[in-house]
């Protein structure tokens, strides 16, 4: 039985998306999952879908110790990292996991570089903190281990924050939460199922945590190209990312660029879908290059999120392939995965 290791796999976002997809899908029924974590405690969502730990095991590790990681990766075939250290150690952790995977005899490794395509990791400075030197280290070991980057574009789930503008209170009764998570296959119906663990970090003025489109309040802040045309965006829901990754486990060969696409559409089409689904005429603020460049210069050095959102919008304006617009490589390799489009996502979760 092949085994997948997921460093950071207890997370309620990508970790949950991948684990639930591997357990739920028949084409990965032979795979077991080893979750690497700093804590041995299983999150409630994991206990809901694997109560007896028949498919999953948690191994505690020190990510800054290669020896600790080597011990945890013994017997592992594929290593897919979803760690998100924000203390400045993220890139080193990926390199440590790679070196440990090599010593443990693992066959495949994907570092935690989720998001835009390969050009995005080069051109968006706020993304470099998590990948500096990582892919260079991967390329040094071609022939020893198969390495790939999984790219998905922007998370569609930011649209969900625009549907649920105020965080709901977490369920205080663990038994009730566990029952709801079991019923929803690891997700509580409603806000949790829509947002899928994505943090409320979007910059919309309504403070919902949404990005680009605020469905409930009928607002949008959308970048526009220099020629007045709407740029494109590739979006994928968190759960579909998990399904694409699960589908990739049995592939005989990975591409170095494992990009996946839920939907690629223009900002204008995204707006049109939002207005059609909600029946509202949206109040739209268009974001121009020169204004964004001025904003970027004026931001405080420690305003990381402000810089990131500004750089993201500038990237959309560039409208480049392999940056914000991805090729459906994994879609072609895994045709059994039918991803959710932006319109379908809105229609499914909009109920106001």
mmCIF file of C-alpha atoms in Angstrom:
data_model
loop_
_atom_site.group_PDB
_atom_site.id
_atom_site.type_symbol
_atom_site.label_atom_id
_atom_site.label_comp_id
_atom_site.label_asym_id
_atom_site.label_seq_id
_atom_site.Cartn_x
_atom_site.Cartn_y
_atom_site.Cartn_z
ATOM 1 C CA UNK A 1 0.000 0.000 0.000
ATOM 2 C CA UNK A 2 1.639 3.300 -1.080
ATOM 3 C CA UNK A 3 1.921 6.069 1.497
ATOM 4 C CA UNK A 4 1.613 9.833 1.140
ATOM 5 C CA UNK A 5 3.303 12.122 3.659
ATOM 6 C CA UNK A 6 1.735 15.535 4.235
ATOM 7 C CA UNK A 7 3.912 17.907 6.246
ATOM 8 C CA UNK A 8 1.475 20.439 7.703
ATOM 9 C CA UNK A 9 -1.440 18.167 6.889
ATOM 10 C CA UNK A 10 -3.498 18.930 10.006
ATOM 11 C CA UNK A 11 -4.320 22.379 8.591
ATOM 12 C CA UNK A 12 -8.042 23.102 8.046
ATOM 13 C CA UNK A 13 -7.331 24.348 4.518
ATOM 14 C CA UNK A 14 -4.997 22.496 2.128
ATOM 15 C CA UNK A 15 -4.254 19.701 4.580
ATOM 16 C CA UNK A 16 -7.938 18.979 5.046
ATOM 17 C CA UNK A 17 -8.659 19.321 1.319
ATOM 18 C CA UNK A 18 -6.032 16.744 0.349
ATOM 19 C CA UNK A 19 -6.729 14.269 3.156
ATOM 20 C CA UNK A 20 -10.495 14.292 2.619
ATOM 21 C CA UNK A 21 -10.042 13.866 -1.146
ATOM 22 C CA UNK A 22 -7.635 10.933 -0.804
ATOM 23 C CA UNK A 23 -9.956 9.174 1.654
ATOM 24 C CA UNK A 24 -13.149 9.879 -0.309
ATOM 25 C CA UNK A 25 -12.043 8.957 -3.820
ATOM 26 C CA UNK A 26 -12.060 5.396 -5.067
ATOM 27 C CA UNK A 27 -8.968 5.859 -7.228
ATOM 28 C CA UNK A 28 -6.852 6.535 -4.120
ATOM 29 C CA UNK A 29 -8.372 3.830 -1.909
ATOM 30 C CA UNK A 30 -5.014 2.021 -1.733
ATOM 31 C CA UNK A 31 -3.147 5.036 -0.344
ATOM 32 C CA UNK A 32 -2.370 5.612 3.318
ATOM 33 C CA UNK A 33 -1.531 9.056 4.681
ATOM 34 C CA UNK A 34 1.129 10.041 7.196
ATOM 35 C CA UNK A 35 0.613 13.573 8.468
ATOM 36 C CA UNK A 36 3.702 15.341 9.789
ATOM 37 C CA UNK A 37 2.941 17.864 12.496
ATOM 38 C CA UNK A 38 4.485 19.609 15.467
ATOM 39 C CA UNK A 39 1.545 18.281 17.519
ATOM 40 C CA UNK A 40 0.229 14.739 17.860
ATOM 41 C CA UNK A 41 -3.343 15.938 18.407
ATOM 42 C CA UNK A 42 -5.744 15.107 15.589
ATOM 43 C CA UNK A 43 -8.044 17.983 14.592
ATOM 44 C CA UNK A 44 -11.773 17.391 14.870
ATOM 45 C CA UNK A 45 -12.247 17.278 11.086
ATOM 46 C CA UNK A 46 -9.704 14.425 10.836
ATOM 47 C CA UNK A 47 -11.367 12.416 13.596
ATOM 48 C CA UNK A 48 -14.666 12.887 11.793
ATOM 49 C CA UNK A 49 -13.503 11.224 8.582
ATOM 50 C CA UNK A 50 -11.045 8.666 10.023
ATOM 51 C CA UNK A 51 -12.191 7.982 13.554
ATOM 52 C CA UNK A 52 -10.262 4.714 13.901
ATOM 53 C CA UNK A 53 -7.120 6.052 12.155
ATOM 54 C CA UNK A 54 -7.301 3.295 9.562
ATOM 55 C CA UNK A 55 -6.092 5.556 6.731
ATOM 56 C CA UNK A 56 -4.130 8.268 8.537
ATOM 57 C CA UNK A 57 -1.307 8.492 11.069
ATOM 58 C CA UNK A 58 0.160 11.607 12.684
ATOM 59 C CA UNK A 59 3.920 11.668 13.266
ATOM 60 C CA UNK A 60 5.328 14.524 15.325
ATOM 61 C CA UNK A 61 8.402 16.219 13.898
ATOM 62 C CA UNK A 62 10.808 19.080 14.378
ATOM 63 C CA UNK A 63 10.848 20.753 10.966
ATOM 64 C CA UNK A 64 14.204 22.354 11.688
ATOM 65 C CA UNK A 65 15.795 18.929 12.297
ATOM 66 C CA UNK A 66 16.563 16.860 9.219
ATOM 67 C CA UNK A 67 17.144 13.821 11.454
ATOM 68 C CA UNK A 68 13.632 14.156 12.884
ATOM 69 C CA UNK A 69 12.181 14.390 9.387
ATOM 70 C CA UNK A 70 14.184 11.419 8.092
ATOM 71 C CA UNK A 71 12.779 9.212 10.846
ATOM 72 C CA UNK A 72 9.234 10.376 10.061
ATOM 73 C CA UNK A 73 9.595 9.789 6.297
ATOM 74 C CA UNK A 74 10.788 6.181 6.425
ATOM 75 C CA UNK A 75 8.604 4.049 4.164
ATOM 76 C CA UNK A 76 7.004 7.022 2.403
ATOM 77 C CA UNK A 77 6.533 7.070 -1.372
ATOM 78 C CA UNK A 78 5.295 10.639 -2.009
ATOM 79 C CA UNK A 79 5.851 13.792 0.061
ATOM 80 C CA UNK A 80 3.598 16.814 -0.543
ATOM 81 C CA UNK A 81 4.235 19.758 1.766
ATOM 82 C CA UNK A 82 1.485 22.125 2.858
ATOM 83 C CA UNK A 83 3.383 23.829 5.685
ATOM 84 C CA UNK A 84 2.932 27.571 6.104
ATOM 85 C CA UNK A 85 5.489 28.783 8.631
ATOM 86 C CA UNK A 86 5.261 32.567 8.960
ATOM 87 C CA UNK A 87 8.300 32.989 11.195
ATOM 88 C CA UNK A 88 10.754 33.208 8.291
ATOM 89 C CA UNK A 89 11.642 29.505 8.295
ATOM 90 C CA UNK A 90 9.286 28.352 5.514
ATOM 91 C CA UNK A 91 11.906 28.046 2.767
ATOM 92 C CA UNK A 92 14.368 26.267 5.052
ATOM 93 C CA UNK A 93 11.656 23.863 6.142
ATOM 94 C CA UNK A 94 11.009 22.897 2.495
ATOM 95 C CA UNK A 95 14.720 22.294 1.927
ATOM 96 C CA UNK A 96 14.906 20.229 5.112
ATOM 97 C CA UNK A 97 11.931 18.108 4.028
ATOM 98 C CA UNK A 98 13.520 17.584 0.600
ATOM 99 C CA UNK A 99 16.845 16.497 2.092
ATOM 100 C CA UNK A 100 15.077 14.195 4.522
ATOM 101 C CA UNK A 101 12.987 12.689 1.706
ATOM 102 C CA UNK A 102 16.186 11.969 -0.223
ATOM 103 C CA UNK A 103 17.777 10.232 2.746
ATOM 104 C CA UNK A 104 14.598 8.280 3.498
ATOM 105 C CA UNK A 105 14.363 7.009 -0.092
ATOM 106 C CA UNK A 106 11.118 8.768 -1.021
ATOM 107 C CA UNK A 107 10.229 8.843 -4.719
ATOM 108 C CA UNK A 108 8.381 12.155 -5.112
ATOM 109 C CA UNK A 109 8.383 15.583 -3.483
ATOM 110 C CA UNK A 110 6.288 18.728 -3.903
ATOM 111 C CA UNK A 111 7.303 21.773 -1.843
ATOM 112 C CA UNK A 112 4.751 24.092 -0.285
ATOM 113 C CA UNK A 113 4.545 26.663 -3.090
ATOM 114 C CA UNK A 114 0.812 26.773 -3.695
ATOM 115 C CA UNK A 115 -0.765 29.631 -5.634
ATOM 116 C CA UNK A 116 0.296 31.454 -8.774
ATOM 117 C CA UNK A 117 2.271 29.794 -11.560
ATOM 118 C CA UNK A 118 6.082 29.688 -11.744
ATOM 119 C CA UNK A 119 6.366 33.247 -13.072
ATOM 120 C CA UNK A 120 4.370 34.454 -10.101
ATOM 121 C CA UNK A 121 6.880 33.053 -7.649
ATOM 122 C CA UNK A 122 9.586 34.946 -9.504
ATOM 123 C CA UNK A 123 7.831 38.303 -9.983
ATOM 124 C CA UNK A 124 5.682 38.748 -6.867
ATOM 125 C CA UNK A 125 8.087 39.701 -4.101
ATOM 126 C CA UNK A 126 5.705 38.855 -1.252
ATOM 127 C CA UNK A 127 5.653 35.230 -2.436
ATOM 128 C CA UNK A 128 9.427 34.807 -2.332
ATOM 129 C CA UNK A 129 9.639 34.549 1.444
ATOM 130 C CA UNK A 130 8.378 30.984 1.291
ATOM 131 C CA UNK A 131 10.358 29.624 -1.644
ATOM 132 C CA UNK A 132 13.765 31.309 -1.771
ATOM 133 C CA UNK A 133 16.228 28.700 -3.019
ATOM 134 C CA UNK A 134 13.784 25.808 -2.729
ATOM 135 C CA UNK A 135 13.367 24.965 -6.403
ATOM 136 C CA UNK A 136 17.098 25.438 -7.016
ATOM 137 C CA UNK A 137 17.655 22.760 -4.387
ATOM 138 C CA UNK A 138 15.084 20.511 -6.062
ATOM 139 C CA UNK A 139 16.772 20.789 -9.464
ATOM 140 C CA UNK A 140 20.100 19.721 -7.930
ATOM 141 C CA UNK A 141 18.597 16.323 -7.236
ATOM 142 C CA UNK A 142 16.999 15.508 -10.590
ATOM 143 C CA UNK A 143 17.318 11.798 -11.126
ATOM 144 C CA UNK A 144 17.259 11.101 -7.385
ATOM 145 C CA UNK A 145 13.705 12.230 -6.644
ATOM 146 C CA UNK A 146 10.850 13.481 -8.813
ATOM 147 C CA UNK A 147 9.888 17.048 -7.874
ATOM 148 C CA UNK A 148 6.924 19.173 -8.915
ATOM 149 C CA UNK A 149 5.177 22.422 -8.070
ATOM 150 C CA UNK A 150 1.396 22.295 -7.676
ATOM 151 C CA UNK A 151 -0.123 25.611 -8.804
ATOM 152 C CA UNK A 152 -3.805 26.521 -8.634
ATOM 153 C CA UNK A 153 -4.031 30.267 -9.240
ATOM 154 C CA UNK A 154 -6.272 32.174 -6.820
ATOM 155 C CA UNK A 155 -8.521 30.494 -4.291
ATOM 156 C CA UNK A 156 -12.159 30.645 -5.338
ATOM 157 C CA UNK A 157 -13.102 30.475 -1.669
ATOM 158 C CA UNK A 158 -12.485 34.187 -1.154
ATOM 159 C CA UNK A 159 -15.878 34.548 -2.839
ATOM 160 C CA UNK A 160 -17.295 32.619 0.108
ATOM 161 C CA UNK A 161 -16.078 35.224 2.566
ATOM 162 C CA UNK A 162 -18.107 37.724 0.591
ATOM 163 C CA UNK A 163 -21.182 35.566 1.176
ATOM 164 C CA UNK A 164 -20.496 35.177 4.895
ATOM 165 C CA UNK A 165 -19.161 38.642 5.829
ATOM 166 C CA UNK A 166 -19.099 38.090 9.586
ATOM 167 C CA UNK A 167 -17.387 35.006 11.048
ATOM 168 C CA UNK A 168 -19.876 32.683 12.648
ATOM 169 C CA UNK A 169 -19.239 31.518 16.188
ATOM 170 C CA UNK A 170 -17.410 28.186 16.286
ATOM 171 C CA UNK A 171 -19.471 25.291 17.556
ATOM 172 C CA UNK A 172 -18.713 24.984 21.287
ATOM 173 C CA UNK A 173 -20.118 21.480 21.615
ATOM 174 C CA UNK A 174 -17.465 19.175 20.163
ATOM 175 C CA UNK A 175 -19.899 16.275 19.813
ATOM 176 C CA UNK A 176 -22.206 18.401 17.655
ATOM 177 C CA UNK A 177 -19.283 19.692 15.575
ATOM 178 C CA UNK A 178 -18.015 16.144 15.114
ATOM 179 C CA UNK A 179 -21.438 14.972 13.918
ATOM 180 C CA UNK A 180 -21.695 17.883 11.480
ATOM 181 C CA UNK A 181 -18.210 17.208 10.131
ATOM 182 C CA UNK A 182 -18.993 13.521 9.671
ATOM 183 C CA UNK A 183 -22.161 14.402 7.779
ATOM 184 C CA UNK A 184 -20.285 16.852 5.540
ATOM 185 C CA UNK A 185 -17.312 14.603 4.814
ATOM 186 C CA UNK A 186 -14.964 16.739 6.892
ATOM 187 C CA UNK A 187 -16.759 20.074 6.374
ATOM 188 C CA UNK A 188 -19.605 21.678 8.306
ATOM 189 C CA UNK A 189 -22.391 22.665 5.885
ATOM 190 C CA UNK A 190 -22.617 26.398 5.237
ATOM 191 C CA UNK A 191 -19.757 28.781 5.860
ATOM 192 C CA UNK A 192 -17.162 26.104 6.600
ATOM 193 C CA UNK A 193 -18.014 24.172 3.445
ATOM 194 C CA UNK A 194 -17.855 27.368 1.373
ATOM 195 C CA UNK A 195 -14.646 28.872 2.781
ATOM 196 C CA UNK A 196 -12.905 25.510 3.308
ATOM 197 C CA UNK A 197 -10.421 26.767 5.884
ATOM 198 C CA UNK A 198 -9.260 29.811 3.950
ATOM 199 C CA UNK A 199 -8.432 32.643 6.326
ATOM 200 C CA UNK A 200 -10.328 35.945 6.179
ATOM 201 C CA UNK A 201 -7.459 38.011 4.809
ATOM 202 C CA UNK A 202 -8.992 39.646 1.743
ATOM 203 C CA UNK A 203 -8.851 43.464 1.549
ATOM 204 C CA UNK A 204 -12.415 44.390 0.538
ATOM 205 C CA UNK A 205 -13.696 47.534 2.236
ATOM 206 C CA UNK A 206 -16.628 45.695 3.859
ATOM 207 C CA UNK A 207 -14.097 43.799 6.031
ATOM 208 C CA UNK A 208 -15.656 40.477 5.117
ATOM 209 C CA UNK A 209 -12.248 39.005 4.296
ATOM 210 C CA UNK A 210 -13.286 38.622 0.650
ATOM 211 C CA UNK A 211 -11.071 39.461 -2.305
ATOM 212 C CA UNK A 212 -12.211 41.059 -5.582
ATOM 213 C CA UNK A 213 -15.941 40.356 -5.143
ATOM 214 C CA UNK A 214 -18.222 40.891 -2.122
ATOM 215 C CA UNK A 215 -21.419 39.074 -2.977
ATOM 216 C CA UNK A 216 -23.577 39.936 0.034
ATOM 217 C CA UNK A 217 -22.787 43.652 -0.025
ATOM 218 C CA UNK A 218 -22.731 43.966 -3.817
ATOM 219 C CA UNK A 219 -19.251 45.466 -4.086
ATOM 220 C CA UNK A 220 -16.195 44.725 -6.196
ATOM 221 C CA UNK A 221 -12.616 46.005 -6.398
ATOM 222 C CA UNK A 222 -11.256 44.793 -9.710
ATOM 223 C CA UNK A 223 -7.967 45.515 -11.517
ATOM 224 C CA UNK A 224 -8.174 46.751 -15.084
ATOM 225 C CA UNK A 225 -5.488 46.675 -17.772
ATOM 226 C CA UNK A 226 -3.854 49.759 -19.251
ATOM 227 C CA UNK A 227 -5.952 49.425 -22.407
ATOM 228 C CA UNK A 228 -9.189 49.397 -20.421
ATOM 229 C CA UNK A 229 -9.805 45.684 -20.909
ATOM 230 C CA UNK A 230 -10.491 43.267 -18.080
ATOM 231 C CA UNK A 231 -7.558 40.947 -17.232
ATOM 232 C CA UNK A 232 -7.944 37.207 -16.758
ATOM 233 C CA UNK A 233 -7.774 35.186 -13.568
ATOM 234 C CA UNK A 234 -7.426 31.470 -12.899
ATOM 235 C CA UNK A 235 -9.386 30.362 -9.821
ATOM 236 C CA UNK A 236 -9.667 26.978 -8.118
ATOM 237 C CA UNK A 237 -11.588 25.995 -5.007
ATOM 238 C CA UNK A 238 -9.650 24.517 -2.099
ATOM 239 C CA UNK A 239 -11.553 21.216 -2.290
ATOM 240 C CA UNK A 240 -10.828 20.911 -6.003
ATOM 241 C CA UNK A 241 -7.133 21.460 -5.305
ATOM 242 C CA UNK A 242 -7.348 18.486 -2.964
ATOM 243 C CA UNK A 243 -9.133 16.401 -5.587
ATOM 244 C CA UNK A 244 -6.554 17.253 -8.255
ATOM 245 C CA UNK A 245 -3.702 16.358 -5.903
ATOM 246 C CA UNK A 246 -5.393 13.087 -5.007
ATOM 247 C CA UNK A 247 -5.843 12.314 -8.697
ATOM 248 C CA UNK A 248 -2.150 12.989 -9.273
ATOM 249 C CA UNK A 249 -0.950 10.363 -6.811
ATOM 250 C CA UNK A 250 -1.368 7.448 -9.226
ATOM 251 C CA UNK A 251 0.138 9.181 -12.259
ATOM 252 C CA UNK A 252 3.185 7.344 -13.659
ATOM 253 C CA UNK A 253 5.016 10.652 -14.089
ATOM 254 C CA UNK A 254 4.664 14.174 -12.763
ATOM 255 C CA UNK A 255 5.398 17.301 -14.726
ATOM 256 C CA UNK A 256 7.603 19.879 -13.004
ATOM 257 C CA UNK A 257 4.772 22.393 -13.400
ATOM 258 C CA UNK A 258 1.621 20.687 -12.127
ATOM 259 C CA UNK A 259 -0.802 23.557 -12.711
ATOM 260 C CA UNK A 260 -4.521 22.971 -12.233
ATOM 261 C CA UNK A 261 -7.491 25.115 -13.216
ATOM 262 C CA UNK A 262 -10.927 25.380 -11.680
ATOM 263 C CA UNK A 263 -11.950 28.221 -13.970
ATOM 264 C CA UNK A 264 -10.173 30.848 -16.068
ATOM 265 C CA UNK A 265 -12.253 33.920 -16.847
ATOM 266 C CA UNK A 266 -11.957 37.672 -17.093
ATOM 267 C CA UNK A 267 -12.647 39.986 -14.179
ATOM 268 C CA UNK A 268 -15.602 41.265 -16.191
ATOM 269 C CA UNK A 269 -17.031 37.775 -16.489
ATOM 270 C CA UNK A 270 -16.513 37.234 -12.757
ATOM 271 C CA UNK A 271 -18.468 40.435 -12.092
ATOM 272 C CA UNK A 272 -21.222 39.454 -14.518
ATOM 273 C CA UNK A 273 -21.644 36.074 -12.796
ATOM 274 C CA UNK A 274 -21.837 37.766 -9.388
ATOM 275 C CA UNK A 275 -24.517 40.196 -10.562
ATOM 276 C CA UNK A 276 -26.509 37.459 -12.276
ATOM 277 C CA UNK A 277 -26.442 35.105 -9.283
ATOM 278 C CA UNK A 278 -27.252 37.762 -6.675
ATOM 279 C CA UNK A 279 -29.595 39.855 -8.821
ATOM 280 C CA UNK A 280 -27.702 42.992 -7.761
ATOM 281 C CA UNK A 281 -25.997 45.800 -9.623
ATOM 282 C CA UNK A 282 -22.577 45.946 -8.007
ATOM 283 C CA UNK A 283 -20.713 49.052 -6.941
ATOM 284 C CA UNK A 284 -17.375 48.593 -8.705
ATOM 285 C CA UNK A 285 -14.035 50.236 -7.979
ATOM 286 C CA UNK A 286 -11.509 49.724 -10.787
ATOM 287 C CA UNK A 287 -7.863 49.434 -9.801
ATOM 288 C CA UNK A 288 -5.374 50.953 -12.260
ATOM 289 C CA UNK A 289 -1.693 50.192 -12.559
ATOM 290 C CA UNK A 290 -0.429 53.680 -11.709
ATOM 291 C CA UNK A 291 -2.594 53.888 -8.590
ATOM 292 C CA UNK A 292 -1.493 50.465 -7.400
ATOM 293 C CA UNK A 293 2.172 51.303 -7.981
ATOM 294 C CA UNK A 294 1.788 54.476 -5.922
ATOM 295 C CA UNK A 295 0.018 52.522 -3.191
ATOM 296 C CA UNK A 296 2.801 49.941 -3.109
ATOM 297 C CA UNK A 297 5.451 52.616 -2.585
ATOM 298 C CA UNK A 298 3.450 54.291 0.184
ATOM 299 C CA UNK A 299 2.776 51.154 2.221
ATOM 300 C CA UNK A 300 4.670 50.605 5.456
ATOM 301 C CA UNK A 301 7.509 48.086 5.277
ATOM 302 C CA UNK A 302 5.795 45.851 7.821
ATOM 303 C CA UNK A 303 2.401 45.903 6.050
ATOM 304 C CA UNK A 304 2.924 42.494 4.472
ATOM 305 C CA UNK A 305 -0.731 41.821 3.626
ATOM 306 C CA UNK A 306 -1.203 45.269 2.095
ATOM 307 C CA UNK A 307 1.841 44.708 -0.081
ATOM 308 C CA UNK A 308 0.688 41.233 -1.059
ATOM 309 C CA UNK A 309 -2.785 42.269 -2.207
ATOM 310 C CA UNK A 310 -1.362 45.224 -4.135
ATOM 311 C CA UNK A 311 1.196 42.999 -5.845
ATOM 312 C CA UNK A 312 -1.494 40.448 -6.659
ATOM 313 C CA UNK A 313 -3.598 43.092 -8.400
ATOM 314 C CA UNK A 314 -0.547 44.295 -10.346
ATOM 315 C CA UNK A 315 0.060 40.696 -11.391
ATOM 316 C CA UNK A 316 -3.521 40.415 -12.663
ATOM 317 C CA UNK A 317 -2.989 43.562 -14.731
ATOM 318 C CA UNK A 318 0.077 41.960 -16.346
ATOM 319 C CA UNK A 319 -2.289 39.143 -17.427
ATOM 320 C CA UNK A 320 0.596 36.703 -18.022
ATOM 321 C CA UNK A 321 0.452 32.998 -18.763
ATOM 322 C CA UNK A 322 2.090 30.913 -16.011
ATOM 323 C CA UNK A 323 1.683 33.782 -13.562
ATOM 324 C CA UNK A 324 -2.006 34.458 -12.875
ATOM 325 C CA UNK A 325 -3.290 32.515 -15.894
ATOM 326 C CA UNK A 326 -2.520 28.799 -15.657
ATOM 327 C CA UNK A 327 -2.551 25.965 -18.149
ATOM 328 C CA UNK A 328 -4.795 23.028 -17.124
ATOM 329 C CA UNK A 329 -1.974 20.484 -16.968
ATOM 330 C CA UNK A 330 -3.350 18.410 -14.095
ATOM 331 C CA UNK A 331 -6.849 18.707 -15.598
ATOM 332 C CA UNK A 332 -5.555 16.916 -18.697
ATOM 333 C CA UNK A 333 -3.680 14.304 -16.670
ATOM 334 C CA UNK A 334 -6.649 13.663 -14.350
ATOM 335 C CA UNK A 335 -9.783 14.001 -16.511
ATOM 336 C CA UNK A 336 -11.863 12.230 -13.855
ATOM 337 C CA UNK A 337 -11.695 15.407 -11.732
ATOM 338 C CA UNK A 338 -14.454 17.817 -12.783
ATOM 339 C CA UNK A 339 -13.729 21.128 -11.029
ATOM 340 C CA UNK A 340 -16.242 23.723 -9.935
ATOM 341 C CA UNK A 341 -16.488 26.895 -12.033
ATOM 342 C CA UNK A 342 -16.776 30.346 -10.454
ATOM 343 C CA UNK A 343 -20.448 30.565 -11.498
ATOM 344 C CA UNK A 344 -21.202 27.119 -10.059
ATOM 345 C CA UNK A 345 -19.470 28.048 -6.815
ATOM 346 C CA UNK A 346 -21.579 31.188 -6.434
ATOM 347 C CA UNK A 347 -24.793 29.389 -7.274
ATOM 348 C CA UNK A 348 -24.057 26.620 -4.803
ATOM 349 C CA UNK A 349 -23.348 28.816 -1.782
ATOM 350 C CA UNK A 350 -25.353 31.988 -2.447
ATOM 351 C CA UNK A 351 -28.601 31.826 -0.480
ATOM 352 C CA UNK A 352 -29.291 35.470 0.474
#
